[in-house]
Amino acid sequence: MSPDFLSRDLASLMREAAAVRDAAFGDRITFSKKVFIPLTHLCRDTCGYCTFVHPPRRGEAAYLTPEQVLDIARAGQAAGCAEALFTLGDKPELKWKPAAESLAAMGHATTLDYLAAMGALVFKETGLLPHFNPGLMDAADLAKLRKSSVSMGIMLESTAERLGERGGAHYGAPDKVPALRLATLEAAGKAKVPFTSGILIGIGETRAERIEAMLALRDLHRAHGHLQEVIIQNFKAKPDTRMADAPEPSFDELLWTIAVARLIFGDTLSVQAPPNLQEPGYGRLIEAGIDDWGGVSPVTPDHVNPERPWPQLDALAAESARYGKVLTERLAVYPRYIHDKAWIDPALRPRVLAMSSASGLRRDNDWRPGLVLAMPAEDVATLATPSVRPSASLAPILDRAVRGDDLGEGDIVRLFEARGPDFAAVAQAADALRKEMVGDTISYAVVRNINYTNICYFRCGFCAFSKGKLAANLRGSPYDLTTQEIVRRASEAWDRGATEVCMQGGIHPEYTGQHYLDVCRAVREAIPGMHIHAFSPLEVWHGATTLGLSLSEYLTQLRDAGLGSLPGTAAEVLDDEVRDILCPDKVSTDQWLEIMRAAHGVGLRSTATIMFGHVDRPEHWARHLLRVRNLQKDTGGFTELVPLPFVAAEAPIALKGQARMGPTFRESVLMHSIGRLALHPHIKNIQTSWVKMGIEGAKHCLQAGANDLGGTLMNESITRAAGAEHGEELPPDAMESLIASLGRTSRIRTTLYGEADRERHDAAHAAKALEPIQLEVAERWTGSLSESEKRRVLPKPRAVARAR
C-alpha cells in the first residue's frame, strides 16, 4: 500500500491520474453496446446490498428458457448491440431445489453447463459476442465456458475478510470469500481468459482496504496479463435489503478511488465506472482517470441496478465530449486480446475479427473495400464539417507534419486514432497540404493492366488471384499468356490512347529471368512509345535468382530491355510481424527495400504501395510509412504512394476467418491523408484506387490529401479476383466526370507524372471497345504436383535469406 495515496489531496491525484490516462488512451473513451441477459435470479449467496438475487418464487421459472434468451438477444441484435452480457447468481442449484430440478429437466447438471449452452446458442443465432459473469469458477469451468464466450468476469469487490462476518455486507455469501474470488481470478489468468474485475466501494471497507484489493488485482495482472479492465463501482442503497439505510459513498470518494486505481494500474488496463450510478455531472469521472464507461444497453435495463437507467448514447457522447473525449464503441473483448489468437477460442475468433477495426475496437459501420455499398453516413458527415480545429494532442503533430518535420511512429499511430472532429481535422490538413504541393489538378493515366499468368508457387494468405497446383483454386482457372498475346494487348492499349502498360503476374515456377527480359523486348519493339511499368519486386528477385545475377545486374538488363519503372507491389505491409502471417514465404521487409534501393540505383523509378486492413495494426502502418520515407530520402526513387485497402470478399485468409474484413472507411481515408502528411515533402503524389474505394470513396480520398486517380486499367483482374465489384475499367470520360464533380481540373499524365501529349489524349477519348479476351486454361497446372515438378520449384526468398 502507498501511504502517499492516503495523504494526498483529491485535486492533485485527479490531475496525475488524468495525465496517465491521456498518455495511454488519448482522446477516446470507450463503451460496449450490450444486451443484458439475466439467465437466473437465483443464487446461493445473500449479500447485504443486492436486489438482483431473490429466492424461488411461486409460478416463476428458475431460469430463462432458450426461447426467452434468444428473444432478448435478437432484440439486442436488432438494436445494433455487439455484446450479450449474461448475468446470474452463483451456483443456485447447490442451495435451491427448484434450480436443480429445472436444470435436470433441461438436461444440464449445473448452472454453468446451461450458461455454456446458452452462450453458444446466442452466438450461433445472432452473432453477438457473449460475456459471462457467473461467479466462482475453477480451471475446468473456465475451459468449458471460454468455448462459448469471448470474455468473462468476477467482481473481487473487496479483500477485507471482515465483511463476511455477522453484520458485514458479505455475511451469508460463501462465494464472496476474498481468497476464493482471487483463486478464480488466478485460474482465469492461467487459462488465458480475457477477464474483468473490480471493487465495490462504500460497503464498509476502508480506503486502505480498497488499495489492498487493487494491489491484489494488479499483482494478478502482472503475473498473467489477463485483466481487461477494473471497474470502480459505488454502492447504492436499495430498499428491502439489509443495507437499505447504509450511507452511500460520496462522489468525491468515488473520484478519489478512481484516481488511485488509475495510478495503481497505470496504462496496463482500462479503468471503468458505470455512468448510470451517478447523478448529472458524471462526466467528472473522466477527470479522475477513467477511459471506459462499461456496457450500455439500448434495449434492456441494468438488472443489477434497475432503478438507474442507462444514459442515452447521444447524451453519453455529449458528456464525454464536454470533457474532451470521443465516445468510441468497443467489443466485449479488448483490443490487445484480439491481436493474440491465444486468448479467444478458435470457433469465436473469426467473428471477433470480422467485427473489429485495426485498433481492435468495433468497426464503425458495414462499409468494406471493393464492394458496392452505401457510403457510411456518419463518416461522410464528419468529413464535411467545415474548418475543424484539431484536439490539443493532435494539433502539434499536424503542425510538424505540415512543416515537413519527420514524424515518429507514435505520432503516426496517433493520427490513425483520429475519430470524430479529429478525423476531419487530419483530412483537412492533408488536403490543404495537397493543394500547396500539387495544386488543384487531379491526374490519371491511361493504362492497360496485363496480368500474364495467375500460376504462382507462392501461397499468400490474401491472394485470390493465384491459381494452379501450388495455390488455392478460388475463382477461375490457371492460365499463362503467350508473349504474342501480351504484345497484342499492349498494341490494342496503345491504339486506345494508353501511355503505359502495367504487367505483373504470379511467380510461375517455369519462368526464369529471361522470360521477363523477352517480354520487355517484345513490347518495346512492337510499341516503342509505350512506357513499360512492370514486375513486382518479388518477380525481380525471382528473375535475378534464376539467372544467378545480382539485383543491380538484373535490373540493369531489364532497364536496357525496355523496362521503364517498377510497381511497388509485393510490399503489403513492410513489417515482418505482419508478413510472417500474411505472406511468410515472400520477400521480407528488408529484401523488398533492398530490391527497391537497387532499382532506384540503376535509374528505375517505382511506386510505393501499402495493402492494409487484414492482420495489421496502426503501428505496423506507421512503420511501413517510415521505411518508405527513409528510403525515399536516400534515393528519391518513389513517384507516389498508393494505398490499397484489403479486399476480403474472396481472400483465402479472410474466408478462413483469420483476418479482418478489410479496413474501415475511416481507416481507408486516413491512410491517404496520413500518407500525405507523413511522407511530406519527400513524396508529392498520393494515389487513390477507384477499384478498391469505389467512385464515391475515391472522391472522399481526393478531398483528403490524394491528388491522383490511378489508371483507367482496361483489364483489372487481381482485385476482381478478390471479390471487388467496382469494374475492370474506368475510361477517360468517366475519370474526368468524377474529377469535374469535385470542381477540380483533370489531366492525363505519364507514368512518371509528365504530361501526356495531345495525340495520346485524343486517342484515349476516341477509344473503341476492347476486343473480347479468350483465356486458354493451362491444364497441366490444375492438379497435384508430381515429385519431379516439386523438385523443380525454386526456393523462396525467406528460405534463401535464412540459408545465407
PDB file of N, CA and C in Angstrom, residues 29 54 83 91 108-109 164 218 247 275 278 420 424 549 558 598 622 755 765:
ATOM      1  N   ILE A  29     -12.813   7.624 -25.266  1.00  0.00           N
ATOM      2  CA  ILE A  29     -13.359   6.905 -24.113  1.00  0.00           C
ATOM      3  C   ILE A  29     -14.320   5.872 -24.678  1.00  0.00           C
ATOM      4  N   HIS A  54     -32.959 -13.194  -5.672  1.00  0.00           N
ATOM      5  CA  HIS A  54     -34.104 -13.437  -4.782  1.00  0.00           C
ATOM      6  C   HIS A  54     -34.355 -14.938  -4.695  1.00  0.00           C
ATOM      7  N   GLU A  83     -22.527  -7.050 -27.845  1.00  0.00           N
ATOM      8  CA  GLU A  83     -22.237  -7.897 -26.694  1.00  0.00           C
ATOM      9  C   GLU A  83     -23.511  -8.452 -26.080  1.00  0.00           C
ATOM     10  N   LYS A  91     -24.033 -20.506  -8.546  1.00  0.00           N
ATOM     11  CA  LYS A  91     -24.340 -21.919  -8.241  1.00  0.00           C
ATOM     12  C   LYS A  91     -25.640 -22.109  -7.434  1.00  0.00           C
ATOM     13  N   HIS A 108     -29.183 -30.538 -18.014  1.00  0.00           N
ATOM     14  CA  HIS A 108     -27.902 -29.957 -17.596  1.00  0.00           C
ATOM     15  C   HIS A 108     -27.661 -30.271 -16.125  1.00  0.00           C
ATOM     16  N   ALA A 109     -26.403 -30.500 -15.781  1.00  0.00           N
ATOM     17  CA  ALA A 109     -26.072 -30.842 -14.400  1.00  0.00           C
ATOM     18  C   ALA A 109     -25.892 -29.616 -13.539  1.00  0.00           C
ATOM     19  N   GLY A 164     -17.306 -10.419   5.644  1.00  0.00           N
ATOM     20  CA  GLY A 164     -18.070 -11.662   5.660  1.00  0.00           C
ATOM     21  C   GLY A 164     -18.537 -12.067   7.046  1.00  0.00           C
ATOM     22  N   ARG A 218      -3.689  -5.954  -9.269  1.00  0.00           N
ATOM     23  CA  ARG A 218      -2.511  -5.587 -10.058  1.00  0.00           C
ATOM     24  C   ARG A 218      -1.493  -6.723 -10.100  1.00  0.00           C
ATOM     25  N   PRO A 247     -25.063   4.382   4.651  1.00  0.00           N
ATOM     26  CA  PRO A 247     -24.683   5.585   3.890  1.00  0.00           C
ATOM     27  C   PRO A 247     -23.962   5.217   2.593  1.00  0.00           C
ATOM     28  N   PRO A 275     -21.757   4.878 -15.727  1.00  0.00           N
ATOM     29  CA  PRO A 275     -22.323   6.229 -15.681  1.00  0.00           C
ATOM     30  C   PRO A 275     -23.717   6.285 -15.083  1.00  0.00           C
ATOM     31  N   GLN A 278     -24.422   7.384 -11.324  1.00  0.00           N
ATOM     32  CA  GLN A 278     -24.054   8.724 -10.873  1.00  0.00           C
ATOM     33  C   GLN A 278     -25.191   9.709 -11.165  1.00  0.00           C
ATOM     34  N   GLY A 420     -14.092  11.253 -35.025  1.00  0.00           N
ATOM     35  CA  GLY A 420     -14.928  12.432 -34.837  1.00  0.00           C
ATOM     36  C   GLY A 420     -14.281  13.659 -35.453  1.00  0.00           C
ATOM     37  N   ALA A 424     -11.857  14.614 -39.247  1.00  0.00           N
ATOM     38  CA  ALA A 424     -11.996  15.695 -40.220  1.00  0.00           C
ATOM     39  C   ALA A 424     -10.771  16.599 -40.225  1.00  0.00           C
ATOM     40  N   LEU A 549      22.162 -13.718 -61.110  1.00  0.00           N
ATOM     41  CA  LEU A 549      22.671 -12.350 -61.188  1.00  0.00           C
ATOM     42  C   LEU A 549      22.390 -11.597 -59.902  1.00  0.00           C
ATOM     43  N   LEU A 558      17.027  -5.494 -67.319  1.00  0.00           N
ATOM     44  CA  LEU A 558      15.622  -5.172 -67.548  1.00  0.00           C
ATOM     45  C   LEU A 558      15.474  -3.754 -68.094  1.00  0.00           C
ATOM     46  N   ALA A 598      17.990  -1.046 -55.075  1.00  0.00           N
ATOM     47  CA  ALA A 598      18.772  -1.415 -56.260  1.00  0.00           C
ATOM     48  C   ALA A 598      18.132  -0.864 -57.529  1.00  0.00           C
ATOM     49  N   ALA A 622       2.395   2.635 -39.459  1.00  0.00           N
ATOM     50  CA  ALA A 622       3.361   3.697 -39.188  1.00  0.00           C
ATOM     51  C   ALA A 622       4.765   3.263 -39.593  1.00  0.00           C
ATOM     52  N   GLU A 755       3.351  15.206 -68.738  1.00  0.00           N
ATOM     53  CA  GLU A 755       2.111  15.432 -69.468  1.00  0.00           C
ATOM     54  C   GLU A 755       2.005  14.458 -70.638  1.00  0.00           C
ATOM     55  N   HIS A 765      -9.701   9.424 -75.732  1.00  0.00           N
ATOM     56  CA  HIS A 765     -11.109   9.811 -75.710  1.00  0.00           C
ATOM     57  C   HIS A 765     -11.895   9.242 -76.894  1.00  0.00           C
TER      58      HIS A 765
END
